[in-house]
mmCIF file of N, CA and C and ligand atoms in Angstrom:
data_model
loop_
_atom_site.group_PDB
_atom_site.id
_atom_site.type_symbol
_atom_site.label_atom_id
_atom_site.label_comp_id
_atom_site.label_asym_id
_atom_site.label_seq_id
_atom_site.Cartn_x
_atom_site.Cartn_y
_atom_site.Cartn_z
ATOM 1 N N UNK T 13 0.321 78.872 -24.424
ATOM 2 C CA UNK T 13 -0.763 77.943 -24.128
ATOM 3 C C UNK T 13 -2.076 78.525 -24.615
ATOM 4 N N UNK T 14 -2.994 77.631 -24.958
ATOM 5 C CA UNK T 14 -4.333 78.039 -25.409
ATOM 6 C C UNK T 14 -5.386 77.372 -24.536
ATOM 7 N N UNK T 15 -6.418 78.133 -24.244
ATOM 8 C CA UNK T 15 -7.579 77.539 -23.593
ATOM 9 C C UNK T 15 -8.654 77.341 -24.651
ATOM 10 N N UNK T 16 -9.146 76.125 -24.741
ATOM 11 C CA UNK T 16 -10.161 75.782 -25.729
ATOM 12 C C UNK T 16 -11.467 75.539 -24.994
ATOM 13 N N UNK T 17 -12.471 76.325 -25.364
ATOM 14 C CA UNK T 17 -13.811 76.155 -24.802
ATOM 15 C C UNK T 17 -14.637 75.479 -25.878
ATOM 16 N N UNK T 18 -15.120 74.294 -25.549
ATOM 17 C CA UNK T 18 -15.791 73.453 -26.541
ATOM 18 C C UNK T 18 -17.230 73.243 -26.100
ATOM 19 N N UNK T 19 -18.181 73.685 -26.898
ATOM 20 C CA UNK T 19 -19.594 73.485 -26.552
ATOM 21 C C UNK T 19 -20.156 72.437 -27.500
ATOM 22 N N UNK T 20 -20.643 71.341 -26.919
ATOM 23 C CA UNK T 20 -21.073 70.187 -27.719
ATOM 24 C C UNK T 20 -22.420 69.667 -27.232
ATOM 25 N N UNK T 21 -22.964 68.750 -28.032
ATOM 26 C CA UNK T 21 -24.162 68.025 -27.603
ATOM 27 C C UNK T 21 -23.775 67.101 -26.446
ATOM 28 N N UNK T 22 -24.648 66.990 -25.409
ATOM 29 C CA UNK T 22 -24.345 66.076 -24.302
ATOM 30 C C UNK T 22 -24.025 64.660 -24.771
ATOM 31 N N UNK T 23 -24.681 64.191 -25.800
ATOM 32 C CA UNK T 23 -24.463 62.825 -26.278
ATOM 33 C C UNK T 23 -23.057 62.612 -26.837
ATOM 34 N N UNK T 24 -22.326 63.700 -27.096
ATOM 35 C CA UNK T 24 -20.988 63.593 -27.684
ATOM 36 C C UNK T 24 -19.867 63.674 -26.657
ATOM 37 N N UNK T 25 -20.222 63.843 -25.374
ATOM 38 C CA UNK T 25 -19.189 64.036 -24.352
ATOM 39 C C UNK T 25 -18.194 62.871 -24.305
ATOM 40 N N UNK T 26 -18.715 61.648 -24.271
ATOM 41 C CA UNK T 26 -17.805 60.501 -24.128
ATOM 42 C C UNK T 26 -16.867 60.391 -25.321
ATOM 43 N N UNK T 27 -17.384 60.627 -26.524
ATOM 44 C CA UNK T 27 -16.539 60.552 -27.719
ATOM 45 C C UNK T 27 -15.449 61.611 -27.680
ATOM 46 N N UNK T 28 -15.812 62.817 -27.259
ATOM 47 C CA UNK T 28 -14.814 63.905 -27.227
ATOM 48 C C UNK T 28 -13.775 63.622 -26.141
ATOM 49 N N UNK T 29 -14.215 63.160 -24.963
ATOM 50 C CA UNK T 29 -13.258 62.808 -23.904
ATOM 51 C C UNK T 29 -12.292 61.741 -24.382
ATOM 52 N N UNK T 30 -12.809 60.761 -25.103
ATOM 53 C CA UNK T 30 -11.967 59.684 -25.631
ATOM 54 C C UNK T 30 -10.910 60.240 -26.588
ATOM 55 N N UNK T 31 -11.335 61.132 -27.477
ATOM 56 C CA UNK T 31 -10.388 61.741 -28.433
ATOM 57 C C UNK T 31 -9.310 62.530 -27.695
ATOM 58 N N UNK T 32 -9.715 63.281 -26.673
ATOM 59 C CA UNK T 32 -8.737 64.089 -25.932
ATOM 60 C C UNK T 32 -7.725 63.195 -25.235
ATOM 61 N N UNK T 33 -8.179 62.102 -24.662
ATOM 62 C CA UNK T 33 -7.221 61.256 -23.953
ATOM 63 C C UNK T 33 -6.319 60.524 -24.941
ATOM 64 N N UNK T 34 -6.843 60.186 -26.121
ATOM 65 C CA UNK T 34 -6.001 59.584 -27.161
ATOM 66 C C UNK T 34 -4.869 60.530 -27.564
ATOM 67 N N UNK T 35 -5.145 61.835 -27.520
ATOM 68 C CA UNK T 35 -4.127 62.825 -27.884
ATOM 69 C C UNK T 35 -3.164 63.117 -26.738
ATOM 70 N N UNK T 36 -3.355 62.449 -25.597
ATOM 71 C CA UNK T 36 -2.454 62.661 -24.471
ATOM 72 C C UNK T 36 -2.750 63.899 -23.659
ATOM 73 N N UNK T 37 -3.991 64.371 -23.743
ATOM 74 C CA UNK T 37 -4.407 65.508 -22.918
ATOM 75 C C UNK T 37 -4.610 64.998 -21.489
ATOM 76 N N UNK T 38 -3.941 65.647 -20.524
ATOM 77 C CA UNK T 38 -3.924 65.112 -19.163
ATOM 78 C C UNK T 38 -4.946 65.740 -18.232
ATOM 79 N N UNK T 39 -5.568 66.840 -18.648
ATOM 80 C CA UNK T 39 -6.525 67.470 -17.755
ATOM 81 C C UNK T 39 -7.586 68.228 -18.522
ATOM 82 N N UNK T 40 -8.778 68.254 -18.001
ATOM 83 C CA UNK T 40 -9.878 69.013 -18.611
ATOM 84 C C UNK T 40 -10.993 69.119 -17.598
ATOM 85 N N UNK T 41 -11.955 69.943 -17.878
ATOM 86 C CA UNK T 41 -13.159 69.921 -17.051
ATOM 87 C C UNK T 41 -14.369 70.217 -17.916
ATOM 88 N N UNK T 42 -15.514 69.797 -17.431
ATOM 89 C CA UNK T 42 -16.719 70.095 -18.195
ATOM 90 C C UNK T 42 -17.859 70.503 -17.269
ATOM 91 N N UNK T 43 -18.790 71.235 -17.843
ATOM 92 C CA UNK T 43 -19.953 71.738 -17.114
ATOM 93 C C UNK T 43 -21.190 71.480 -17.949
ATOM 94 N N UNK T 44 -22.284 71.168 -17.281
ATOM 95 C CA UNK T 44 -23.566 71.076 -17.981
ATOM 96 C C UNK T 44 -24.135 72.487 -18.072
ATOM 97 N N UNK T 45 -24.421 72.919 -19.272
ATOM 98 C CA UNK T 45 -24.915 74.288 -19.469
ATOM 99 C C UNK T 45 -26.187 74.253 -20.311
ATOM 100 N N UNK T 46 -26.788 75.397 -20.480
ATOM 101 C CA UNK T 46 -27.853 75.576 -21.452
ATOM 102 C C UNK T 46 -27.509 76.770 -22.303
ATOM 103 N N UNK T 47 -27.842 76.689 -23.578
ATOM 104 C CA UNK T 47 -27.494 77.806 -24.445
ATOM 105 C C UNK T 47 -28.310 77.791 -25.718
ATOM 106 N N UNK T 48 -28.079 78.810 -26.512
ATOM 107 C CA UNK T 48 -28.721 78.835 -27.831
ATOM 108 C C UNK T 48 -27.758 79.394 -28.854
ATOM 109 N N UNK T 49 -27.985 79.019 -30.092
ATOM 110 C CA UNK T 49 -27.206 79.529 -31.211
ATOM 111 C C UNK T 49 -28.099 80.328 -32.135
ATOM 112 N N UNK T 50 -27.831 80.200 -33.420
ATOM 113 C CA UNK T 50 -28.526 81.058 -34.393
ATOM 114 C C UNK T 50 -30.004 80.767 -34.526
ATOM 115 N N UNK T 51 -30.437 79.538 -34.138
ATOM 116 C CA UNK T 51 -31.830 79.154 -34.376
ATOM 117 C C UNK T 51 -32.749 79.527 -33.223
ATOM 118 N N UNK T 52 -32.316 80.425 -32.369
ATOM 119 C CA UNK T 52 -33.153 80.787 -31.221
ATOM 120 C C UNK T 52 -34.593 81.087 -31.684
ATOM 121 N N UNK T 53 -35.554 80.513 -30.939
ATOM 122 C CA UNK T 53 -36.942 80.735 -31.325
ATOM 123 C C UNK T 53 -37.422 79.757 -32.376
ATOM 124 N N UNK T 54 -36.491 78.958 -32.897
ATOM 125 C CA UNK T 54 -36.863 77.941 -33.875
ATOM 126 C C UNK T 54 -36.721 76.576 -33.215
ATOM 127 N N UNK T 55 -36.988 75.555 -33.936
ATOM 128 C CA UNK T 55 -36.938 74.221 -33.345
ATOM 129 C C UNK T 55 -35.589 73.564 -33.569
ATOM 130 N N UNK T 56 -35.248 72.657 -32.648
ATOM 131 C CA UNK T 56 -34.023 71.879 -32.784
ATOM 132 C C UNK T 56 -34.313 70.497 -32.244
ATOM 133 N N UNK T 57 -33.711 69.483 -32.832
ATOM 134 C CA UNK T 57 -33.949 68.119 -32.381
ATOM 135 C C UNK T 57 -32.905 67.752 -31.338
ATOM 136 N N UNK T 58 -33.350 67.218 -30.189
ATOM 137 C CA UNK T 58 -32.463 66.765 -29.127
ATOM 138 C C UNK T 58 -32.967 65.423 -28.643
ATOM 139 N N UNK T 59 -32.140 64.405 -28.739
ATOM 140 C CA UNK T 59 -32.525 63.032 -28.379
ATOM 141 C C UNK T 59 -33.827 62.631 -29.028
ATOM 142 N N UNK T 60 -33.951 62.939 -30.302
ATOM 143 C CA UNK T 60 -35.083 62.484 -31.082
ATOM 144 C C UNK T 60 -36.349 63.305 -30.899
ATOM 145 N N UNK T 61 -36.319 64.263 -29.960
ATOM 146 C CA UNK T 61 -37.491 65.107 -29.737
ATOM 147 C C UNK T 61 -37.240 66.493 -30.308
ATOM 148 N N UNK T 62 -38.303 67.109 -30.825
ATOM 149 C CA UNK T 62 -38.163 68.451 -31.379
ATOM 150 C C UNK T 62 -38.555 69.478 -30.331
ATOM 151 N N UNK T 63 -37.614 70.387 -30.013
ATOM 152 C CA UNK T 63 -37.837 71.418 -29.001
ATOM 153 C C UNK T 63 -38.038 72.777 -29.670
ATOM 154 N N UNK T 64 -38.916 73.581 -29.082
ATOM 155 C CA UNK T 64 -39.047 74.961 -29.551
ATOM 156 C C UNK T 64 -38.600 75.933 -28.459
ATOM 157 N N UNK T 65 -38.004 75.388 -27.393
ATOM 158 C CA UNK T 65 -37.553 76.231 -26.291
ATOM 159 C C UNK T 65 -36.349 77.070 -26.711
ATOM 160 N N UNK T 66 -36.081 78.132 -25.950
ATOM 161 C CA UNK T 66 -34.967 79.024 -26.250
ATOM 162 C C UNK T 66 -33.613 78.364 -26.050
ATOM 163 N N UNK T 67 -33.468 77.639 -24.934
ATOM 164 C CA UNK T 67 -32.154 77.135 -24.548
ATOM 165 C C UNK T 67 -32.166 75.617 -24.429
ATOM 166 N N UNK T 68 -31.149 74.991 -25.016
ATOM 167 C CA UNK T 68 -31.029 73.542 -24.990
ATOM 168 C C UNK T 68 -29.861 73.119 -24.115
ATOM 169 N N UNK T 69 -29.936 71.921 -23.531
ATOM 170 C CA UNK T 69 -28.803 71.427 -22.750
ATOM 171 C C UNK T 69 -27.592 71.197 -23.654
ATOM 172 N N UNK T 70 -26.457 71.666 -23.207
ATOM 173 C CA UNK T 70 -25.190 71.450 -23.910
ATOM 174 C C UNK T 70 -24.140 71.141 -22.868
ATOM 175 N N UNK T 71 -22.994 70.659 -23.307
ATOM 176 C CA UNK T 71 -21.847 70.454 -22.428
ATOM 177 C C UNK T 71 -20.756 71.428 -22.833
ATOM 178 N N UNK T 72 -20.181 72.110 -21.838
ATOM 179 C CA UNK T 72 -19.033 72.985 -22.115
ATOM 180 C C UNK T 72 -17.784 72.337 -21.519
ATOM 181 N N UNK T 73 -16.832 72.041 -22.393
ATOM 182 C CA UNK T 73 -15.548 71.485 -21.969
ATOM 183 C C UNK T 73 -14.526 72.614 -22.019
ATOM 184 N N UNK T 74 -13.692 72.699 -20.997
ATOM 185 C CA UNK T 74 -12.578 73.650 -21.020
ATOM 186 C C UNK T 74 -11.289 72.858 -20.873
ATOM 187 N N UNK T 75 -10.362 73.115 -21.776
ATOM 188 C CA UNK T 75 -9.093 72.398 -21.720
ATOM 189 C C UNK T 75 -7.979 73.359 -22.147
ATOM 190 N N UNK T 76 -6.885 73.340 -21.395
ATOM 191 C CA UNK T 76 -5.723 74.186 -21.717
ATOM 192 C C UNK T 76 -4.639 73.284 -22.295
ATOM 193 N N UNK T 77 -4.110 73.668 -23.453
ATOM 194 C CA UNK T 77 -3.157 72.818 -24.178
ATOM 195 C C UNK T 77 -1.932 73.634 -24.601
ATOM 196 N N UNK T 78 -0.843 72.923 -24.932
ATOM 197 C CA UNK T 78 0.332 73.556 -25.528
ATOM 198 C C UNK T 78 -0.082 74.179 -26.854
ATOM 199 N N UNK T 79 0.571 75.272 -27.237
ATOM 200 C CA UNK T 79 0.261 75.910 -28.524
ATOM 201 C C UNK T 79 0.346 74.906 -29.670
ATOM 202 N N UNK T 80 1.374 74.026 -29.618
ATOM 203 C CA UNK T 80 1.611 73.102 -30.736
ATOM 204 C C UNK T 80 0.500 72.062 -30.852
ATOM 205 N N UNK T 81 -0.234 71.838 -29.783
ATOM 206 C CA UNK T 81 -1.272 70.802 -29.797
ATOM 207 C C UNK T 81 -2.608 71.325 -30.319
ATOM 208 N N UNK T 82 -2.720 72.642 -30.449
ATOM 209 C CA UNK T 82 -4.035 73.242 -30.709
ATOM 210 C C UNK T 82 -4.744 72.646 -31.928
ATOM 211 N N UNK T 83 -4.084 72.655 -33.084
ATOM 212 C CA UNK T 83 -4.772 72.242 -34.320
ATOM 213 C C UNK T 83 -5.214 70.790 -34.258
ATOM 214 N N UNK T 84 -4.353 69.932 -33.699
ATOM 215 C CA UNK T 84 -4.705 68.510 -33.583
ATOM 216 C C UNK T 84 -5.921 68.328 -32.685
ATOM 217 N N UNK T 85 -5.984 69.101 -31.605
ATOM 218 C CA UNK T 85 -7.121 68.986 -30.690
ATOM 219 C C UNK T 85 -8.394 69.457 -31.395
ATOM 220 N N UNK T 86 -8.304 70.567 -32.109
ATOM 221 C CA UNK T 86 -9.492 71.066 -32.813
ATOM 222 C C UNK T 86 -10.007 70.028 -33.813
ATOM 223 N N UNK T 87 -9.094 69.458 -34.587
ATOM 224 C CA UNK T 87 -9.495 68.443 -35.577
ATOM 225 C C UNK T 87 -10.170 67.256 -34.892
ATOM 226 N N UNK T 88 -9.583 66.812 -33.797
ATOM 227 C CA UNK T 88 -10.115 65.625 -33.118
ATOM 228 C C UNK T 88 -11.496 65.908 -32.536
ATOM 229 N N UNK T 89 -11.667 67.090 -31.970
ATOM 230 C CA UNK T 89 -12.957 67.428 -31.373
ATOM 231 C C UNK T 89 -14.033 67.490 -32.453
ATOM 232 N N UNK T 90 -13.710 68.121 -33.556
ATOM 233 C CA UNK T 90 -14.697 68.219 -34.638
ATOM 234 C C UNK T 90 -15.056 66.823 -35.149
ATOM 235 N N UNK T 91 -14.043 65.977 -35.286
ATOM 236 C CA UNK T 91 -14.288 64.611 -35.769
ATOM 237 C C UNK T 91 -15.258 63.890 -34.824
ATOM 238 N N UNK T 92 -15.080 64.101 -33.524
ATOM 239 C CA UNK T 92 -15.897 63.378 -32.549
ATOM 240 C C UNK T 92 -17.283 63.983 -32.374
ATOM 241 N N UNK T 93 -17.401 65.301 -32.544
ATOM 242 C CA UNK T 93 -18.640 65.978 -32.121
ATOM 243 C C UNK T 93 -19.579 66.322 -33.269
ATOM 244 N N UNK T 94 -19.111 66.246 -34.502
ATOM 245 C CA UNK T 94 -19.964 66.691 -35.615
ATOM 246 C C UNK T 94 -20.968 65.630 -36.020
ATOM 247 N N UNK T 95 -22.245 66.048 -36.151
ATOM 248 C CA UNK T 95 -23.257 65.175 -36.752
ATOM 249 C C UNK T 95 -23.672 65.726 -38.115
ATOM 250 N N UNK T 96 -23.441 67.016 -38.323
ATOM 251 C CA UNK T 96 -23.862 67.669 -39.554
ATOM 252 C C UNK T 96 -25.202 68.370 -39.444
ATOM 253 N N UNK T 97 -25.877 68.185 -38.307
ATOM 254 C CA UNK T 97 -27.170 68.857 -38.099
ATOM 255 C C UNK T 97 -26.965 70.134 -37.285
ATOM 256 N N UNK T 98 -27.949 71.027 -37.349
ATOM 257 C CA UNK T 98 -27.856 72.257 -36.569
ATOM 258 C C UNK T 98 -27.743 71.904 -35.091
ATOM 259 N N UNK T 99 -26.988 72.729 -34.363
ATOM 260 C CA UNK T 99 -26.825 72.512 -32.936
ATOM 261 C C UNK T 99 -25.615 71.679 -32.562
ATOM 262 N N UNK T 100 -24.710 71.418 -33.506
ATOM 263 C CA UNK T 100 -23.518 70.610 -33.202
ATOM 264 C C UNK T 100 -22.593 71.299 -32.208
ATOM 265 N N UNK T 101 -22.653 72.631 -32.117
ATOM 266 C CA UNK T 101 -21.853 73.312 -31.110
ATOM 267 C C UNK T 101 -20.821 74.251 -31.685
ATOM 268 N N UNK T 102 -19.909 74.672 -30.839
ATOM 269 C CA UNK T 102 -18.976 75.720 -31.212
ATOM 270 C C UNK T 102 -17.718 75.599 -30.383
ATOM 271 N N UNK T 103 -16.628 76.141 -30.901
ATOM 272 C CA UNK T 103 -15.345 76.099 -30.190
ATOM 273 C C UNK T 103 -14.777 77.511 -30.147
ATOM 274 N N UNK T 104 -14.332 77.928 -28.960
ATOM 275 C CA UNK T 104 -13.683 79.236 -28.808
ATOM 276 C C UNK T 104 -12.269 79.006 -28.281
ATOM 277 N N UNK T 105 -11.304 79.760 -28.815
ATOM 278 C CA UNK T 105 -9.896 79.600 -28.430
ATOM 279 C C UNK T 105 -9.382 80.914 -27.856
ATOM 280 N N UNK T 106 -8.730 80.822 -26.696
ATOM 281 C CA UNK T 106 -8.165 82.011 -26.051
ATOM 282 C C UNK T 106 -6.699 81.760 -25.714
ATOM 283 N N UNK T 107 -5.901 82.835 -25.675
ATOM 284 C CA UNK T 107 -4.529 82.751 -25.179
ATOM 285 C C UNK T 107 -4.550 82.638 -23.659
ATOM 286 N N UNK T 108 -3.631 81.841 -23.139
ATOM 287 C CA UNK T 108 -3.472 81.712 -21.687
ATOM 288 C C UNK T 108 -2.093 82.248 -21.310
ATOM 289 N N UNK T 109 -2.044 83.173 -20.363
ATOM 290 C CA UNK T 109 -0.779 83.827 -20.004
ATOM 291 C C UNK T 109 0.146 82.909 -19.218
ATOM 292 N N UNK T 110 -0.389 82.119 -18.303
ATOM 293 C CA UNK T 110 0.468 81.256 -17.489
ATOM 294 C C UNK T 110 -0.387 80.193 -16.826
ATOM 295 N N UNK T 111 0.291 79.193 -16.282
ATOM 296 C CA UNK T 111 -0.381 78.136 -15.527
ATOM 297 C C UNK T 111 0.560 77.721 -14.412
ATOM 298 N N UNK T 112 0.023 77.137 -13.367
ATOM 299 C CA UNK T 112 0.873 76.632 -12.287
ATOM 300 C C UNK T 112 0.277 75.361 -11.709
ATOM 301 N N UNK T 113 1.151 74.347 -11.525
ATOM 302 C CA UNK T 113 0.716 73.153 -10.795
ATOM 303 C C UNK T 113 0.948 73.456 -9.322
ATOM 304 N N UNK T 114 -0.119 73.456 -8.565
ATOM 305 C CA UNK T 114 -0.031 73.931 -7.182
ATOM 306 C C UNK T 114 0.918 73.066 -6.353
ATOM 307 N N UNK T 115 0.879 71.737 -6.582
ATOM 308 C CA UNK T 115 1.698 70.842 -5.749
ATOM 309 C C UNK T 115 3.186 71.119 -5.886
ATOM 310 N N UNK T 116 3.641 71.400 -7.118
ATOM 311 C CA UNK T 116 5.084 71.478 -7.376
ATOM 312 C C UNK T 116 5.568 72.885 -7.689
ATOM 313 N N UNK T 117 4.659 73.770 -8.026
ATOM 314 C CA UNK T 117 5.071 75.112 -8.423
ATOM 315 C C UNK T 117 5.509 75.214 -9.876
ATOM 316 N N UNK T 118 5.441 74.100 -10.641
ATOM 317 C CA UNK T 118 5.810 74.158 -12.060
ATOM 318 C C UNK T 118 4.945 75.179 -12.790
ATOM 319 N N UNK T 119 5.549 75.829 -13.795
ATOM 320 C CA UNK T 119 4.862 76.906 -14.503
ATOM 321 C C UNK T 119 4.747 76.591 -15.992
ATOM 322 N N UNK T 120 3.834 77.284 -16.636
ATOM 323 C CA UNK T 120 3.685 77.213 -18.086
ATOM 324 C C UNK T 120 3.371 75.807 -18.573
ATOM 325 N N UNK T 121 3.950 75.441 -19.762
ATOM 326 C CA UNK T 121 3.667 74.126 -20.346
ATOM 327 C C UNK T 121 3.904 72.986 -19.358
ATOM 328 N N UNK T 122 4.901 73.138 -18.503
ATOM 329 C CA UNK T 122 5.253 72.069 -17.547
ATOM 330 C C UNK T 122 4.140 71.840 -16.547
ATOM 331 N N UNK T 123 3.258 72.805 -16.398
ATOM 332 C CA UNK T 123 2.188 72.666 -15.415
ATOM 333 C C UNK T 123 0.977 71.930 -15.983
ATOM 334 N N UNK T 124 0.950 71.688 -17.295
ATOM 335 C CA UNK T 124 -0.281 71.136 -17.909
ATOM 336 C C UNK T 124 -0.380 69.632 -17.752
HETATM 337 N N1 ATP O 230 -21.732 83.286 -30.141
HETATM 338 C C1 ATP O 230 -21.787 82.401 -29.150
HETATM 339 N N2 ATP O 230 -21.221 82.681 -27.959
HETATM 340 C C2 ATP O 230 -21.259 81.802 -26.947
HETATM 341 N N3 ATP O 230 -21.816 80.593 -27.027
HETATM 342 C C3 ATP O 230 -22.400 80.262 -28.196
HETATM 343 C C4 ATP O 230 -22.410 81.139 -29.316
HETATM 344 N N4 ATP O 230 -23.054 80.520 -30.341
HETATM 345 C C5 ATP O 230 -23.404 79.320 -29.877
HETATM 346 N N5 ATP O 230 -23.035 79.160 -28.590
HETATM 347 C C6 ATP O 230 -23.248 77.991 -27.753
HETATM 348 O O1 ATP O 230 -23.118 76.857 -28.582
HETATM 349 C C7 ATP O 230 -24.304 76.061 -28.527
HETATM 350 C C8 ATP O 230 -24.552 75.421 -29.855
HETATM 351 O O2 ATP O 230 -24.583 76.409 -30.848
HETATM 352 P P1 ATP O 230 -25.031 75.986 -32.309
HETATM 353 O O3 ATP O 230 -24.259 74.774 -32.691
HETATM 354 O O4 ATP O 230 -26.518 75.919 -32.351
HETATM 355 O O5 ATP O 230 -24.460 77.251 -33.128
HETATM 356 P P2 ATP O 230 -25.052 77.882 -34.440
HETATM 357 O O6 ATP O 230 -24.230 79.095 -34.721
HETATM 358 O O7 ATP O 230 -26.537 78.072 -34.289
HETATM 359 O O8 ATP O 230 -24.704 76.802 -35.557
HETATM 360 P P3 ATP O 230 -25.736 75.787 -36.300
HETATM 361 O O9 ATP O 230 -26.359 76.589 -37.405
HETATM 362 O O10 ATP O 230 -24.872 74.685 -36.783
HETATM 363 O O11 ATP O 230 -26.730 75.337 -35.261
HETATM 364 C C9 ATP O 230 -25.361 77.037 -28.065
HETATM 365 O O12 ATP O 230 -26.422 76.357 -27.433
HETATM 366 C C10 ATP O 230 -24.610 77.924 -27.108
HETATM 367 O O13 ATP O 230 -24.472 77.231 -25.873
HETATM 368 MG MG1 MG O 231 -27.783 76.436 -33.854
#
């Protein structure tokens, strides 16, 4: 299993959620965060306004998927979240050792 951490523009959350559900992803969570990338100290446009602040609002989605689903999920997220401008976000992928559905005790892929 892989855990995918997806950092996107807040305006792209609904599109990315839609793509994930189209792919049959059954669970995910997201958090409102603030962060910066390479342009720290420079300006970035957010909702039509130009900011010079260090940290901009972003959404962090975390989703754990079967190994076989990884590439399809990455492609779908990029398709939904890319505008082509700076600040589109970033994706980090980690290995997940195990998972458990608390109600049933199912483990691994069966728990997702
Ligand atoms: N190395 C990193 N580690 C953790 N989070 C990061 C990292 N780089 C970027 N982020 C997060 O991703 C958000 C968006 O990053 P951003 O898209 O600006 O990356 P970038 O490398 O500057 O690329 P671009 O040149 O396209 O803007 C940041 O606000 C921050 O929350
Ligand atoms: Mg940037």
